[in-house]
Amino acid sequence: MTWRKRTILLTGGSGVLGRALIDELAHDFDIVCMRHRTPVADPRISEFSGDFAHPTLGLDTADYRRLTQRVDAVVHSAAVTSWKEDPETILRTNLAGPRALLRLAGDAEVPLYFFSTAFVANPPGDGSSFPGAATYVQSKIDAEQLVRDDPAQTVIVRPSVVSGSTVDGRMSAFQGLHRVLGGVVRGRVPLIPCDSDSLIDTIPQDLVAAVLGKLLRENIVEGEFWLSAGPEALHAGDILTLCREIGEELGITSAPPRFVPSEAVDRLLLPLLEDALPPDAQAMFRDFLEFTWLFQTPEPLPTSMSELGFGPQVTRGALLEATAKSLRYWARTKGLGRTDQARVA
């Protein structure tokens, strides 16, 4: 008897998480990627250009019907993640996707797996200084409510800050984590706007993908899961030490940055330095403020990793090693030096 592979409709396939999901799922599933602008261009998948605002995702009626008959599950990882976008665009786009895919999941009578963020656990209060980041988290909170209220079978997964592969640190594109930590490695950050004991929760991309693979393979079609380090998350001081070790490996020497309260930097120091700092330095510092404002947490985030069987991969030591690999991969890609033989001291 011949069994066909189950078919997954995946959005966001050209993104960091989407690429990792394809690596995890391609062997066991047929993957159809819905893209917006950027082609996925991976021989392991098929793809089509779609539109969340269209009632049949931009497909004609016959193709949409064929898609609903073919697909066995929907995985929605696409989202506007750039905080530099207009807040209205972030909110509109990040709600349009879940609405459209919930409709498709209902028409196909299949489950929807929705990627949110673990930082819905700490919704921002006054986001006036960083409206893009605040709107991004709010868009995920609102989208989760849409998913939760829908009659379709749904699973919500909430990764924290996604870092590179545990194997070699590789990822398809660098995000805010690397912009911020790269500045520390290069010795360009004199101040770190948080407490040294603050938690910076990161989770490697291949672990996020492995969790989704487990949920799909075991036909878990309902629930909400936190993909975070929880109490094993690294402290800001741990990450600073790691950045300085990697900087030394690259031959970069600089005075260590100081930890200061973020309020002091945002309200006092940055306005004074605006005339003295060049525009690129101002932009980097604001990125640093925005990152720490959103992603530092005084208490551990909730985590489902042990419940899902991934506890041994999410220890402080394993996460420190994974972060080191991710930073060394970033350094190699940027041509900063030969780091492939380096190890954490």
Short mmCIF file of C-alpha atoms in Angstrom, two decimals:
data_model
loop_
_atom_site.label_atom_id
_atom_site.label_comp_id
_atom_site.label_asym_id
_atom_site.label_seq_id
_atom_site.Cartn_x
_atom_site.Cartn_y
_atom_site.Cartn_z
CA MET A 1 0.00 0.00 0.00
CA THR A 2 1.30 3.47 -0.89
CA TRP A 3 0.83 6.30 1.57
CA ARG A 4 1.06 9.89 0.44
CA LYS A 5 2.91 12.42 2.55
CA ARG A 6 0.77 14.86 4.46
CA THR A 7 0.74 18.35 2.97
CA ILE A 8 1.57 21.46 4.97
CA LEU A 9 0.70 24.98 3.85
CA LEU A 10 3.45 27.21 5.22
CA THR A 11 3.60 31.01 5.27
CA GLY A 12 6.80 32.92 5.94
CA GLY A 13 8.94 30.28 4.22
CA SER A 14 11.56 32.80 3.11
CA GLY A 15 12.12 34.08 6.66
CA VAL A 16 14.52 32.95 9.36
CA LEU A 17 12.01 30.69 11.07
CA GLY A 18 10.44 29.56 7.80
CA ARG A 19 13.77 28.30 6.46
CA ALA A 20 14.35 26.32 9.65
CA LEU A 21 10.84 24.86 9.43
CA ILE A 22 11.46 23.70 5.86
CA ASP A 23 14.67 21.98 6.98
CA GLU A 24 12.77 20.22 9.76
CA LEU A 25 9.67 19.21 7.79
CA ALA A 26 10.72 18.65 4.16
CA HIS A 27 11.64 14.99 4.60
CA ASP A 28 8.30 13.93 6.07
CA PHE A 29 5.81 16.36 4.54
CA ASP A 30 4.94 17.91 1.20
CA ILE A 31 5.29 21.66 1.77
CA VAL A 32 3.38 24.31 -0.14
CA CYS A 33 4.61 27.83 0.63
CA MET A 34 2.45 30.89 0.24
CA ARG A 35 4.71 33.86 -0.38
CA HIS A 36 4.06 37.57 -0.71
CA ARG A 37 7.09 39.17 -2.39
CA THR A 38 10.23 37.15 -1.74
CA PRO A 39 10.38 33.76 -3.49
CA VAL A 40 11.31 30.84 -1.25
CA ALA A 41 13.19 29.25 -4.16
CA ASP A 42 13.78 25.90 -2.46
CA PRO A 43 13.58 22.71 -4.58
CA ARG A 44 12.05 20.85 -1.66
CA ILE A 45 8.82 22.86 -1.73
CA SER A 46 6.22 24.21 -4.13
CA GLU A 47 5.05 27.80 -3.81
CA PHE A 48 2.56 30.36 -4.99
CA SER A 49 2.17 34.12 -4.65
CA GLY A 50 -0.75 34.94 -2.40
CA ASP A 51 -2.61 37.79 -0.76
CA PHE A 52 -4.09 37.69 2.74
CA ALA A 53 -6.56 40.43 1.84
CA HIS A 54 -8.13 38.31 -0.92
CA PRO A 55 -10.99 35.96 0.06
CA THR A 56 -9.27 33.03 -1.69
CA LEU A 57 -5.68 34.09 -0.92
CA GLY A 58 -5.27 35.55 -4.41
CA LEU A 59 -6.02 32.21 -6.08
CA ASP A 60 -8.88 31.62 -8.50
CA THR A 61 -11.80 29.65 -7.14
CA ALA A 62 -10.73 26.33 -8.67
CA ASP A 63 -7.13 26.56 -7.39
CA TYR A 64 -8.34 27.56 -3.94
CA ARG A 65 -10.67 24.56 -3.85
CA ARG A 66 -7.82 22.26 -4.89
CA LEU A 67 -5.65 23.73 -2.12
CA THR A 68 -8.32 23.09 0.51
CA GLN A 69 -8.66 19.50 -0.71
CA ARG A 70 -4.89 18.91 -0.67
CA VAL A 71 -3.71 20.56 2.56
CA ASP A 72 -3.61 18.63 5.85
CA ALA A 73 -2.38 21.43 8.16
CA VAL A 74 -1.63 25.15 8.00
CA VAL A 75 1.48 26.67 9.61
CA HIS A 76 1.48 30.46 9.84
CA SER A 77 4.93 31.87 10.60
CA ALA A 78 4.73 35.00 8.41
CA ALA A 79 4.55 38.37 10.15
CA VAL A 80 5.81 41.92 9.97
CA THR A 81 8.70 41.82 12.44
CA SER A 82 10.45 45.06 11.50
CA TRP A 83 9.70 47.60 14.19
CA LYS A 84 10.61 50.39 11.77
CA GLU A 85 7.38 49.81 9.87
CA ASP A 86 4.43 52.11 10.47
CA PRO A 87 2.50 50.80 13.51
CA GLU A 88 -0.77 50.72 11.53
CA THR A 89 0.91 48.55 8.89
CA ILE A 90 2.26 46.16 11.54
CA LEU A 91 -1.14 45.76 13.18
CA ARG A 92 -3.08 45.45 9.92
CA THR A 93 -0.74 42.88 8.35
CA ASN A 94 -0.25 40.79 11.47
CA LEU A 95 -4.00 40.42 11.87
CA ALA A 96 -4.84 39.90 8.18
CA GLY A 97 -2.76 36.73 8.01
CA PRO A 98 -4.46 34.86 10.88
CA ARG A 99 -7.91 35.91 9.64
CA ALA A 100 -7.24 34.59 6.13
CA LEU A 101 -5.64 31.35 7.29
CA LEU A 102 -8.31 30.63 9.88
CA ARG A 103 -10.80 30.90 7.01
CA LEU A 104 -8.71 28.48 4.94
CA ALA A 105 -8.31 26.06 7.86
CA GLY A 106 -12.07 26.08 8.34
CA ASP A 107 -12.74 25.50 4.63
CA ALA A 108 -10.21 22.65 4.56
CA GLU A 109 -11.22 21.31 7.99
CA VAL A 110 -7.58 21.14 9.10
CA PRO A 111 -5.69 22.54 12.12
CA LEU A 112 -3.86 25.87 12.13
CA TYR A 113 -0.48 26.24 13.89
CA PHE A 114 0.07 29.92 14.67
CA PHE A 115 3.43 31.43 15.60
CA SER A 116 3.10 34.17 18.19
CA THR A 117 5.82 35.44 20.56
CA ALA A 118 6.67 34.56 24.14
CA PHE A 119 6.76 38.27 24.96
CA VAL A 120 2.97 38.41 25.06
CA ALA A 121 3.66 37.31 28.66
CA ASN A 122 4.94 40.84 29.34
CA PRO A 123 2.77 43.16 27.27
CA PRO A 124 4.38 46.61 27.00
CA GLY A 125 2.80 49.39 28.98
CA ASP A 126 3.84 52.82 27.77
CA GLY A 127 5.26 52.17 24.31
CA SER A 128 5.36 55.81 23.23
CA SER A 129 9.16 55.75 22.89
CA PHE A 130 9.11 52.53 20.84
CA PRO A 131 5.76 52.35 19.03
CA GLY A 132 6.92 49.74 16.50
CA ALA A 133 7.98 47.19 19.13
CA ALA A 134 4.91 47.85 21.27
CA THR A 135 2.59 47.46 18.28
CA TYR A 136 4.30 44.23 17.24
CA VAL A 137 3.60 42.61 20.62
CA GLN A 138 0.06 43.99 20.68
CA SER A 139 -0.55 42.59 17.19
CA LYS A 140 0.40 39.13 18.48
CA ILE A 141 -1.87 39.50 21.51
CA ASP A 142 -4.77 40.47 19.25
CA ALA A 143 -3.99 37.72 16.73
CA GLU A 144 -3.90 35.11 19.50
CA GLN A 145 -7.39 36.18 20.52
CA LEU A 146 -8.62 35.71 16.94
CA VAL A 147 -7.08 32.24 16.87
CA ARG A 148 -8.43 31.32 20.29
CA ASP A 149 -11.97 32.43 19.42
CA ASP A 150 -12.16 30.57 16.10
CA PRO A 151 -13.98 27.22 15.93
CA ALA A 152 -11.13 25.61 13.94
CA GLN A 153 -8.60 23.36 15.68
CA THR A 154 -5.71 25.64 16.57
CA VAL A 155 -2.28 25.49 18.20
CA ILE A 156 -0.44 28.59 19.39
CA VAL A 157 3.34 28.41 19.72
CA ARG A 158 5.25 31.25 21.37
CA PRO A 159 9.03 31.34 20.73
CA SER A 160 11.20 33.89 22.50
CA VAL A 161 14.11 35.58 20.65
CA VAL A 162 15.13 33.19 17.87
CA SER A 163 18.88 32.63 17.49
CA GLY A 164 21.01 30.53 15.13
CA SER A 165 21.23 26.77 14.79
CA THR A 166 22.62 24.72 17.66
CA VAL A 167 24.79 22.88 15.11
CA ASP A 168 26.79 25.76 13.63
CA GLY A 169 24.99 29.00 14.52
CA ARG A 170 23.74 29.38 10.98
CA MET A 171 20.59 31.35 10.16
CA SER A 172 19.26 32.76 6.90
CA ALA A 173 19.26 36.40 8.03
CA PHE A 174 20.44 38.36 11.06
CA GLN A 175 17.91 40.06 13.28
CA GLY A 176 17.85 42.48 16.19
CA LEU A 177 19.76 40.10 18.47
CA HIS A 178 22.81 40.19 16.21
CA ARG A 179 22.63 43.94 15.60
CA VAL A 180 22.71 44.53 19.33
CA LEU A 181 25.24 41.90 20.38
CA GLY A 182 27.38 42.60 17.33
CA GLY A 183 27.78 46.16 18.56
CA VAL A 184 29.08 44.82 21.87
CA VAL A 185 31.48 42.40 20.15
CA ARG A 186 32.88 45.25 18.05
CA GLY A 187 33.37 47.45 21.09
CA ARG A 188 30.95 50.10 19.84
CA VAL A 189 28.58 50.06 22.81
CA PRO A 190 29.73 52.08 25.83
CA LEU A 191 26.52 51.55 27.83
CA ILE A 192 24.08 48.66 28.18
CA PRO A 193 20.63 49.92 29.16
CA CYS A 194 19.54 47.19 31.56
CA ASP A 195 20.57 45.46 34.78
CA SER A 196 23.25 42.76 34.57
CA ASP A 197 20.85 40.29 36.21
CA SER A 198 18.11 40.86 33.62
CA LEU A 199 17.14 37.75 31.67
CA ILE A 200 17.53 37.70 27.90
CA ASP A 201 15.54 34.68 26.72
CA THR A 202 16.69 33.17 23.42
CA ILE A 203 15.81 29.89 21.75
CA PRO A 204 17.73 28.34 18.81
CA GLN A 205 15.84 28.17 15.52
CA ASP A 206 16.26 24.42 15.08
CA LEU A 207 14.70 23.75 18.50
CA VAL A 208 11.70 25.88 17.55
CA ALA A 209 11.39 23.92 14.31
CA ALA A 210 11.81 20.59 16.13
CA VAL A 211 8.96 21.46 18.49
CA LEU A 212 6.64 22.20 15.58
CA GLY A 213 7.75 18.97 13.91
CA LYS A 214 6.83 17.04 17.05
CA LEU A 215 3.40 18.69 17.23
CA LEU A 216 2.69 17.88 13.58
CA ARG A 217 4.03 14.32 13.62
CA GLU A 218 2.13 13.47 16.81
CA ASN A 219 -1.07 15.12 15.52
CA ILE A 220 -1.31 17.51 18.45
CA VAL A 221 -3.99 19.85 17.12
CA GLU A 222 -4.92 21.94 20.15
CA GLY A 223 -3.01 23.78 22.84
CA GLU A 224 -0.73 26.71 23.62
CA PHE A 225 3.01 26.16 24.02
CA TRP A 226 5.78 28.45 25.26
CA LEU A 227 9.04 27.90 23.37
CA SER A 228 11.40 29.69 25.73
CA ALA A 229 14.34 29.08 28.04
CA GLY A 230 12.33 30.00 31.12
CA PRO A 231 14.46 29.82 34.29
CA GLU A 232 17.46 28.64 32.21
CA ALA A 233 17.59 31.93 30.26
CA LEU A 234 20.93 33.69 30.13
CA HIS A 235 21.51 36.84 32.16
CA ALA A 236 22.60 40.03 30.43
CA GLY A 237 25.90 39.75 32.30
CA ASP A 238 26.46 36.24 30.85
CA ILE A 239 25.93 37.54 27.33
CA LEU A 240 28.22 40.53 27.89
CA THR A 241 31.00 38.19 29.04
CA LEU A 242 30.48 36.01 25.97
CA CYS A 243 30.54 39.01 23.62
CA ARG A 244 33.81 40.22 25.12
CA GLU A 245 35.37 36.74 24.80
CA ILE A 246 34.44 36.61 21.14
CA GLY A 247 35.70 40.16 20.64
CA GLU A 248 39.06 39.12 22.11
CA GLU A 249 39.17 36.12 19.77
CA LEU A 250 38.77 38.57 16.90
CA GLY A 251 41.51 40.83 18.22
CA ILE A 252 39.08 43.56 19.26
CA THR A 253 40.02 45.32 22.48
CA SER A 254 37.84 47.94 24.09
CA ALA A 255 36.72 49.16 27.48
CA PRO A 256 33.86 47.04 28.84
CA PRO A 257 30.43 48.66 28.53
CA ARG A 258 28.64 49.70 31.72
CA PHE A 259 25.16 48.60 32.74
CA VAL A 260 22.89 51.57 33.38
CA PRO A 261 19.13 51.86 33.88
CA SER A 262 17.41 52.14 30.51
CA GLU A 263 15.42 55.15 31.72
CA ALA A 264 18.61 57.10 32.29
CA VAL A 265 19.82 56.44 28.76
CA ASP A 266 16.52 57.10 27.03
CA ARG A 267 15.53 60.24 28.92
CA LEU A 268 18.86 61.80 29.89
CA LEU A 269 21.94 60.57 28.02
CA LEU A 270 20.65 60.02 24.50
CA PRO A 271 19.16 63.52 24.12
CA LEU A 272 22.49 65.00 25.27
CA LEU A 273 24.45 62.84 22.83
CA GLU A 274 22.28 63.43 19.77
CA ASP A 275 24.41 66.35 18.64
CA ALA A 276 27.66 64.53 19.38
CA LEU A 277 26.90 61.08 17.94
CA PRO A 278 26.89 60.42 14.18
CA PRO A 279 23.53 59.24 12.79
CA ASP A 280 24.59 55.57 12.49
CA ALA A 281 25.71 55.50 16.13
CA GLN A 282 22.44 57.10 17.22
CA ALA A 283 20.48 54.49 15.23
CA MET A 284 22.49 51.63 16.77
CA PHE A 285 21.96 52.97 20.27
CA ARG A 286 18.23 53.35 19.71
CA ASP A 287 18.09 49.77 18.41
CA PHE A 288 19.84 48.71 21.61
CA LEU A 289 17.34 50.60 23.74
CA GLU A 290 14.36 49.16 21.88
CA PHE A 291 15.72 45.61 22.09
CA THR A 292 16.40 45.76 25.82
CA TRP A 293 13.16 47.63 26.52
CA LEU A 294 11.14 44.78 25.00
CA PHE A 295 13.22 41.65 25.52
CA GLN A 296 14.80 41.97 28.97
CA THR A 297 12.69 40.36 31.69
CA PRO A 298 13.18 40.47 35.45
CA GLU A 299 11.44 37.10 35.89
CA PRO A 300 11.62 33.94 33.75
CA LEU A 301 9.16 33.56 30.91
CA PRO A 302 6.77 30.60 30.98
CA THR A 303 8.17 27.55 29.17
CA SER A 304 6.75 24.31 27.79
CA MET A 305 10.07 22.86 26.64
CA SER A 306 10.36 20.20 29.38
CA GLU A 307 6.70 19.25 28.92
CA LEU A 308 7.41 18.73 25.21
CA GLY A 309 10.50 16.63 25.89
CA PHE A 310 13.14 19.27 25.06
CA GLY A 311 14.30 20.11 28.58
CA PRO A 312 17.83 18.69 28.14
CA GLN A 313 18.40 20.95 25.12
CA VAL A 314 17.37 24.07 27.02
CA THR A 315 19.89 24.38 29.82
CA ARG A 316 21.97 27.44 30.61
CA GLY A 317 25.12 25.69 29.34
CA ALA A 318 23.46 24.56 26.10
CA LEU A 319 22.05 28.03 25.47
CA LEU A 320 25.39 29.71 26.14
CA GLU A 321 27.04 27.37 23.63
CA ALA A 322 24.30 27.98 21.06
CA THR A 323 24.58 31.75 21.48
CA ALA A 324 28.35 31.53 21.05
CA LYS A 325 27.93 29.56 17.82
CA SER A 326 25.40 32.07 16.58
CA LEU A 327 27.72 35.01 17.27
CA ARG A 328 30.71 33.27 15.72
CA TYR A 329 28.67 32.53 12.60
CA TRP A 330 27.69 36.21 12.50
CA ALA A 331 31.36 37.21 12.84
CA ARG A 332 32.45 34.89 10.01
CA THR A 333 29.68 36.18 7.76
CA LYS A 334 30.74 39.76 8.47
CA GLY A 335 34.37 38.86 7.71
CA LEU A 336 35.60 39.88 11.14
CA GLY A 337 38.15 37.12 11.54
CA ARG A 338 38.83 33.41 11.63
CA THR A 339 36.53 32.17 14.39
CA ASP A 340 35.71 28.70 13.16
CA GLN A 341 38.21 27.02 15.47
CA ALA A 342 37.40 29.16 18.49
CA ARG A 343 35.69 27.83 21.59
CA VAL A 344 34.06 29.38 24.63
CA ALA A 345 36.69 29.93 27.30
#
